[in-house]
Tab-separated table of C-alpha atoms and ligand atoms in Angstrom:
chain	number	residue	atom	x	y	z
A	1	MET	CA	31.614	1.428	-31.157
A	2	SER	CA	33.026	4.728	-32.770
A	3	HIS	CA	33.065	8.275	-30.564
A	4	HIS	CA	29.809	9.107	-32.519
A	5	GLU	CA	28.166	6.268	-30.756
A	6	THR	CA	24.661	7.704	-29.528
A	7	ILE	CA	22.862	7.935	-25.905
A	8	GLU	CA	20.068	6.401	-26.299
A	9	THR	CA	17.151	8.756	-24.070
A	10	ALA	CA	13.516	7.352	-24.023
A	11	ALA	CA	10.836	9.590	-25.071
A	12	THR	CA	8.641	11.842	-23.199
A	13	LYS	CA	4.640	11.276	-23.261
A	14	ASP	CA	3.172	14.697	-24.411
A	15	ILE	CA	-0.051	15.551	-22.700
A	16	VAL	CA	-3.515	14.756	-24.086
A	17	GLY	CA	-5.207	17.414	-22.066
A	18	ILE	CA	-6.850	17.932	-18.755
A	19	TYR	CA	-10.263	17.313	-17.282
A	20	GLN	CA	-12.651	17.776	-14.175
A	21	SER	CA	-15.266	15.945	-13.289
A	22	GLY	CA	-17.927	15.647	-16.320
A	23	SER	CA	-20.704	14.732	-14.398
A	24	THR	CA	-22.064	13.964	-10.354
A	25	HIS	CA	-23.543	11.750	-8.929
A	26	MET	CA	-24.720	9.663	-5.897
A	27	VAL	CA	-24.245	6.350	-6.334
A	28	GLY	CA	-26.715	4.277	-3.719
A	29	ASP	CA	-26.943	7.128	-0.475
A	30	GLY	CA	-23.587	6.804	0.581
A	31	PHE	CA	-20.324	7.704	-2.245
A	32	PRO	CA	-21.329	11.352	-3.857
A	33	VAL	CA	-18.710	11.093	-6.528
A	34	ARG	CA	-17.508	13.240	-9.026
A	35	ASN	CA	-17.300	11.159	-12.474
A	36	LEU	CA	-13.834	11.357	-14.773
A	37	PHE	CA	-14.572	9.478	-17.414
A	38	PRO	CA	-16.641	8.086	-19.312
A	39	SER	CA	-18.116	11.316	-18.521
A	40	ASN	CA	-15.030	12.878	-20.312
A	41	ASP	CA	-15.284	10.603	-23.481
A	42	LEU	CA	-11.197	9.301	-23.450
A	43	ASP	CA	-12.255	5.337	-23.993
A	44	ARG	CA	-9.092	5.454	-26.110
A	45	GLU	CA	-7.404	7.726	-24.418
A	46	VAL	CA	-7.679	5.833	-20.661
A	47	SER	CA	-8.361	1.758	-21.659
A	48	PRO	CA	-7.760	-0.353	-19.882
A	49	PHE	CA	-9.621	2.014	-16.972
A	50	LEU	CA	-13.410	1.900	-18.201
A	51	MET	CA	-13.945	4.433	-15.116
A	52	LEU	CA	-13.063	6.542	-12.363
A	53	ASP	CA	-15.763	7.822	-9.281
A	54	TYR	CA	-14.190	9.570	-7.153
A	55	ALA	CA	-16.145	9.727	-3.880
A	56	GLY	CA	-16.075	13.101	-1.404
A	57	PRO	CA	-14.218	13.561	0.733
A	58	GLN	CA	-17.271	13.732	2.390
A	59	TYR	CA	-18.698	13.945	6.410
A	60	PHE	CA	-21.275	11.492	7.028
A	61	THR	CA	-23.280	12.462	10.305
A	62	PRO	CA	-23.494	8.825	12.582
A	63	THR	CA	-26.495	6.367	11.532
A	64	ASP	CA	-27.348	3.173	12.381
A	65	HIS	CA	-28.356	2.273	8.858
A	66	PRO	CA	-25.484	1.893	6.823
A	67	ARG	CA	-25.633	3.863	4.091
A	68	GLY	CA	-23.883	2.348	0.593
A	69	VAL	CA	-25.096	1.291	-2.837
A	70	GLY	CA	-27.204	-2.125	-1.939
A	71	GLU	CA	-27.659	-5.881	-4.317
A	72	HIS	CA	-26.945	-5.201	-7.874
A	73	PRO	CA	-24.827	-6.847	-10.695
A	74	HIS	CA	-21.418	-6.477	-12.792
A	75	ARG	CA	-20.314	-8.797	-15.668
A	76	GLY	CA	-17.236	-8.020	-18.457
A	77	PHE	CA	-15.024	-6.122	-16.355
A	78	GLU	CA	-13.310	-5.767	-12.446
A	79	THR	CA	-14.034	-3.279	-9.668
A	80	VAL	CA	-11.666	-1.197	-8.043
A	81	THR	CA	-11.822	0.442	-4.590
A	82	ILE	CA	-9.287	2.580	-3.388
A	83	VAL	CA	-9.819	4.062	0.630
A	84	TYR	CA	-8.089	7.329	1.546
A	85	GLU	CA	-10.532	7.736	4.610
A	86	GLY	CA	-13.871	5.905	5.953
A	87	VAL	CA	-13.974	1.853	5.824
A	88	VAL	CA	-16.042	0.317	3.343
A	89	ALA	CA	-17.877	-3.294	3.858
A	90	HIS	CA	-18.275	-5.838	1.008
A	91	ARG	CA	-20.462	-9.016	0.402
A	92	ASP	CA	-20.595	-10.774	-3.064
A	93	SER	CA	-22.570	-13.805	-4.180
A	94	ALA	CA	-19.495	-15.683	-5.060
A	95	GLY	CA	-19.067	-16.216	-1.448
A	96	ASN	CA	-16.367	-13.424	-0.896
A	97	SER	CA	-16.437	-10.504	1.545
A	98	GLY	CA	-14.305	-7.913	3.283
A	99	VAL	CA	-13.508	-5.000	5.120
A	100	ILE	CA	-11.408	-2.210	2.994
A	101	GLY	CA	-9.950	1.305	5.512
A	102	PRO	CA	-8.036	3.493	5.058
A	103	GLY	CA	-4.601	2.569	2.716
A	104	ASP	CA	-6.849	-0.445	1.831
A	105	VAL	CA	-7.487	-1.988	-1.658
A	106	GLN	CA	-10.381	-3.944	-2.832
A	107	TRP	CA	-9.810	-5.536	-6.130
A	108	MET	CA	-13.262	-7.353	-7.418
A	109	THR	CA	-12.910	-9.321	-10.932
A	110	ALA	CA	-17.015	-9.341	-11.903
A	111	ALA	CA	-15.847	-11.316	-14.993
A	112	SER	CA	-18.779	-13.686	-16.006
A	113	GLY	CA	-21.185	-12.427	-13.796
A	114	ILE	CA	-21.406	-11.552	-9.929
A	115	VAL	CA	-23.678	-9.247	-7.283
A	116	HIS	CA	-22.576	-7.644	-4.548
A	117	GLU	CA	-23.584	-4.211	-2.280
A	118	GLU	CA	-20.867	-1.946	-1.166
A	119	LEU	CA	-22.116	0.235	2.143
A	120	HIS	CA	-20.353	1.907	4.953
A	121	GLU	CA	-19.084	-0.348	7.375
A	122	LYS	CA	-21.278	-0.661	10.063
A	123	GLU	CA	-19.185	0.413	13.167
A	124	TRP	CA	-17.844	2.871	11.451
A	125	ALA	CA	-21.064	3.885	10.287
A	126	LYS	CA	-22.190	4.361	14.256
A	127	ASN	CA	-19.750	6.379	14.853
A	128	GLY	CA	-19.566	8.730	11.354
A	129	GLY	CA	-17.257	10.201	9.720
A	130	THR	CA	-15.852	11.489	6.344
A	131	LEU	CA	-15.454	9.082	3.016
A	132	HIS	CA	-12.811	9.136	1.060
A	133	ALA	CA	-12.121	6.812	-2.094
A	134	ILE	CA	-11.926	5.895	-5.841
A	135	GLN	CA	-13.512	3.306	-8.035
A	136	LEU	CA	-12.056	2.285	-11.186
A	137	TRP	CA	-13.104	0.028	-13.825
A	138	VAL	CA	-11.003	-1.866	-15.159
A	139	ASN	CA	-11.790	-3.357	-18.419
A	140	LEU	CA	-11.574	-7.138	-19.431
A	141	PRO	CA	-9.921	-8.629	-22.823
A	142	ARG	CA	-12.791	-10.419	-24.389
A	143	ALA	CA	-10.692	-13.606	-24.109
A	144	SER	CA	-11.014	-13.188	-19.638
A	145	LYS	CA	-14.579	-11.542	-19.451
A	146	MET	CA	-16.151	-14.885	-19.109
A	147	THR	CA	-13.918	-16.101	-16.991
A	148	ALA	CA	-14.837	-16.956	-12.668
A	149	PRO	CA	-15.537	-14.327	-10.331
A	150	GLY	CA	-12.591	-13.226	-8.143
A	151	TYR	CA	-11.913	-10.966	-4.794
A	152	GLN	CA	-8.292	-9.373	-3.984
A	153	THR	CA	-8.338	-7.675	-0.594
A	154	ILE	CA	-5.283	-5.190	-0.469
A	155	LEU	CA	-4.131	-4.119	2.616
A	156	ASP	CA	-2.578	-0.970	3.260
A	157	ALA	CA	0.349	-3.546	4.599
A	158	ASP	CA	0.601	-5.452	1.779
A	159	ILE	CA	1.174	-2.763	-0.778
A	160	SER	CA	5.044	-1.627	-0.822
A	161	ALA	CA	5.799	2.121	0.165
A	162	ILE	CA	8.876	3.420	-2.022
A	163	ALA	CA	10.159	6.868	0.036
A	164	LEU	CA	10.919	9.974	-2.454
A	165	ASP	CA	14.018	11.798	-2.590
A	166	GLY	CA	12.881	15.226	-0.953
A	167	GLY	CA	9.895	14.373	0.162
A	168	GLY	CA	6.560	11.919	-0.520
A	169	MET	CA	6.241	8.174	-1.509
A	170	VAL	CA	4.675	6.031	-3.756
A	171	ARG	CA	2.767	3.189	-3.170
A	172	VAL	CA	2.511	0.263	-5.295
A	173	ILE	CA	-0.716	-1.066	-5.860
A	174	ALA	CA	-0.258	-2.980	-9.375
A	175	GLY	CA	3.118	-2.919	-11.624
A	176	SER	CA	6.496	-1.866	-10.650
A	177	PHE	CA	8.021	1.019	-9.914
A	178	GLN	CA	11.920	1.118	-9.485
A	179	GLY	CA	11.435	-2.663	-9.452
A	180	HIS	CA	8.969	-2.821	-6.477
A	181	LYS	CA	6.364	-5.151	-7.522
A	182	GLY	CA	2.755	-4.258	-6.370
A	183	PRO	CA	0.847	-7.178	-4.600
A	184	ALA	CA	-2.226	-6.566	-7.373
A	185	ARG	CA	-2.394	-9.800	-10.301
A	186	THR	CA	-4.474	-8.423	-13.237
A	187	PHE	CA	-5.396	-9.785	-16.123
A	188	THR	CA	-4.105	-7.434	-18.943
A	189	PRO	CA	-0.529	-4.942	-17.814
A	190	VAL	CA	-1.372	-2.125	-15.622
A	191	GLU	CA	0.429	-0.268	-13.304
A	192	LEU	CA	-1.139	1.302	-10.378
A	193	TYR	CA	0.327	3.983	-7.965
A	194	ASP	CA	-1.076	5.991	-4.844
A	195	VAL	CA	1.888	8.833	-5.238
A	196	ARG	CA	2.754	11.641	-2.797
A	197	LEU	CA	4.873	14.258	-3.462
A	198	LYS	CA	5.586	17.532	-1.162
A	199	ALA	CA	5.398	20.747	-2.884
A	200	GLY	CA	8.112	21.988	-4.423
A	201	ASN	CA	9.321	18.418	-5.206
A	202	ARG	CA	9.766	16.157	-8.543
A	203	THR	CA	10.042	12.683	-9.446
A	204	SER	CA	10.179	10.717	-12.725
A	205	PHE	CA	8.570	7.689	-14.204
A	206	ALA	CA	9.324	5.638	-17.103
A	207	PHE	CA	6.238	3.636	-18.703
A	208	PRO	CA	6.289	0.809	-20.574
A	209	GLU	CA	6.172	1.626	-24.296
A	210	GLY	CA	2.426	2.442	-25.379
A	211	HIS	CA	0.607	2.193	-22.222
A	212	ASN	CA	-1.654	5.044	-21.954
A	213	THR	CA	-1.449	7.244	-18.904
A	214	SER	CA	-3.059	9.524	-16.685
A	215	PHE	CA	-2.815	11.181	-13.525
A	216	PHE	CA	-5.465	11.866	-11.395
A	217	VAL	CA	-4.821	14.833	-8.675
A	218	LEU	CA	-6.683	14.065	-5.912
A	219	GLN	CA	-5.626	16.899	-3.733
A	220	GLY	CA	-2.731	20.008	-4.365
A	221	ARG	CA	-0.971	21.040	-7.315
A	222	ALA	CA	1.290	19.038	-10.169
A	223	SER	CA	2.434	19.411	-13.488
A	224	VAL	CA	3.496	16.517	-16.257
A	225	ASN	CA	6.321	17.491	-18.295
A	226	GLY	CA	6.000	20.488	-17.842
A	227	SER	CA	2.122	20.506	-18.918
A	228	GLN	CA	0.120	23.190	-17.286
A	229	ALA	CA	-0.381	22.487	-13.702
A	230	ALA	CA	-3.709	20.324	-12.555
A	231	GLY	CA	-5.784	21.066	-9.016
A	232	ASP	CA	-8.471	18.810	-6.921
A	233	ALA	CA	-9.727	15.909	-8.873
A	234	GLU	CA	-7.966	17.285	-12.011
A	235	LEU	CA	-7.474	14.381	-14.851
A	236	ILE	CA	-4.240	15.004	-16.866
A	237	VAL	CA	-4.244	12.207	-19.751
A	238	CYS	CA	-0.880	11.752	-21.142
A	239	THR	CA	-0.331	10.200	-24.797
A	240	ARG	CA	0.459	6.812	-25.713
A	241	ASN	CA	3.271	7.587	-27.406
A	242	GLY	CA	6.648	7.963	-25.203
A	243	SER	CA	7.438	6.588	-21.875
A	244	GLN	CA	9.131	9.279	-19.203
A	245	VAL	CA	7.348	11.506	-17.340
A	246	THR	CA	8.272	13.935	-15.165
A	247	VAL	CA	6.089	15.052	-12.253
A	248	ASP	CA	6.682	18.824	-10.551
A	249	ALA	CA	4.384	19.358	-7.061
A	250	GLN	CA	3.756	22.520	-6.945
A	251	GLU	CA	1.654	22.014	-3.295
A	252	ASP	CA	1.936	18.891	-1.507
A	253	SER	CA	-0.086	16.096	-3.508
A	254	ARG	CA	-1.437	13.474	-3.749
A	255	PHE	CA	-2.367	11.573	-7.065
A	256	LEU	CA	-2.773	8.592	-8.336
A	257	VAL	CA	-0.789	6.725	-11.633
A	258	MET	CA	-2.926	4.762	-13.684
A	259	ALA	CA	-1.203	3.317	-16.494
A	260	GLY	CA	-1.993	-0.090	-18.849
A	261	GLU	CA	-1.280	-1.678	-21.989
A	262	PRO	CA	-4.914	-0.602	-23.944
A	263	ILE	CA	-7.315	-3.064	-25.264
A	264	GLU	CA	-8.199	-2.145	-28.386
A	265	GLU	CA	-11.811	-4.411	-28.939
A	266	PRO	CA	-15.299	-2.271	-28.743
A	267	ILE	CA	-16.827	-1.506	-25.884
A	268	ALA	CA	-20.439	-1.579	-25.444
A	269	ARG	CA	-21.604	-0.806	-22.502
A	270	TYR	CA	-25.216	-0.873	-20.076
A	271	GLY	CA	-25.243	0.307	-16.440
A	272	PRO	CA	-22.748	-2.701	-14.651
A	273	PHE	CA	-22.238	-4.105	-17.658
A	274	VAL	CA	-19.552	-3.787	-20.405
A	275	MET	CA	-19.090	-6.223	-22.955
A	276	ASN	CA	-17.848	-6.389	-26.276
A	277	THR	CA	-21.421	-6.750	-28.178
A	278	ARG	CA	-24.941	-5.201	-27.818
A	279	ALA	CA	-26.430	-8.951	-27.559
A	280	GLU	CA	-23.826	-9.769	-25.156
A	281	LEU	CA	-25.713	-6.517	-23.573
A	282	MET	CA	-28.389	-8.255	-23.518
A	283	GLN	CA	-27.506	-11.551	-22.626
A	284	ALA	CA	-25.735	-10.205	-18.978
A	285	ALA	CA	-29.119	-8.560	-18.256
A	286	GLN	CA	-31.327	-12.047	-19.285
A	287	ASP	CA	-28.910	-13.753	-17.573
A	288	TYR	CA	-28.851	-11.088	-13.845
A	289	GLN	CA	-33.084	-11.811	-14.029
A	290	ALA	CA	-32.590	-15.353	-14.515
A	291	GLY	CA	-30.228	-15.330	-10.980
A	292	LYS	CA	-27.331	-16.449	-13.306
A	293	MET	CA	-25.181	-14.195	-11.416
A	294	GLY	CA	-26.947	-15.150	-7.879
A	295	HIS	CA	-28.125	-13.541	-5.216
A	296	LEU	CA	-26.035	-12.350	-1.702
A	297	SER	CA	-27.293	-14.676	0.791
B	1	MN	MN1	-20.559	-2.401	-7.776
């Protein structure tokens, strides 16, 4: 090796854009959401992620009749629910059920088809309180869309929390960060981190080359690789190319990092079904109507 040896520096990701919610709506009567995608037409830039609904934070008055969304189907992807405040209960036709609270994550694989309900937990609803959560939809590759449904309850205590120098932490839900692996089992490579960063601090991430990468700021103010700062409920989308990302917090910030290997296949959507073709969507609707995705008992 001569004295001309070069130091390999990983390329820095550029910014595609900063986005606000593209639509606002109620899911059932319990989840007032702001949608970041698909309403912003970002399919290619955020794949394998399909949808991000940001629920609340919103206060709900006490009730004996838990609010939420009743029996409905899904096919062709996974739903990932991350709870920040409040308590959510789930029950599905595969016989799985679970209750998740602050810091917990529910990773449900709908795959070939499932029917479920998502409600405010009964006792929590009786007292009332603030609900604050995110639901992501994660696509499945064609080869896995018709596999058996699954369900992972990931509790706060199961998630490694790595303290950052100077204040803040990274909770690794999926993928790995600085050698710490997240508990979620995924079909394709995904990194999903819940991050808090104190005002005036900076932290860096290195993603596998070719992974789509975006940052959803729940609260605070933060910039990525010198971008404009993004505030509450804003999404920073990075380019697929490059690996390195440095985040600066201008205020105490909480953000969700979503990265993963893109799934380069056609997306056909119809409500709760996401397949590759229209014919498969029609089949999904027929199968649901025929009861092939089961029922809640
Ligand atoms: Mn659902």
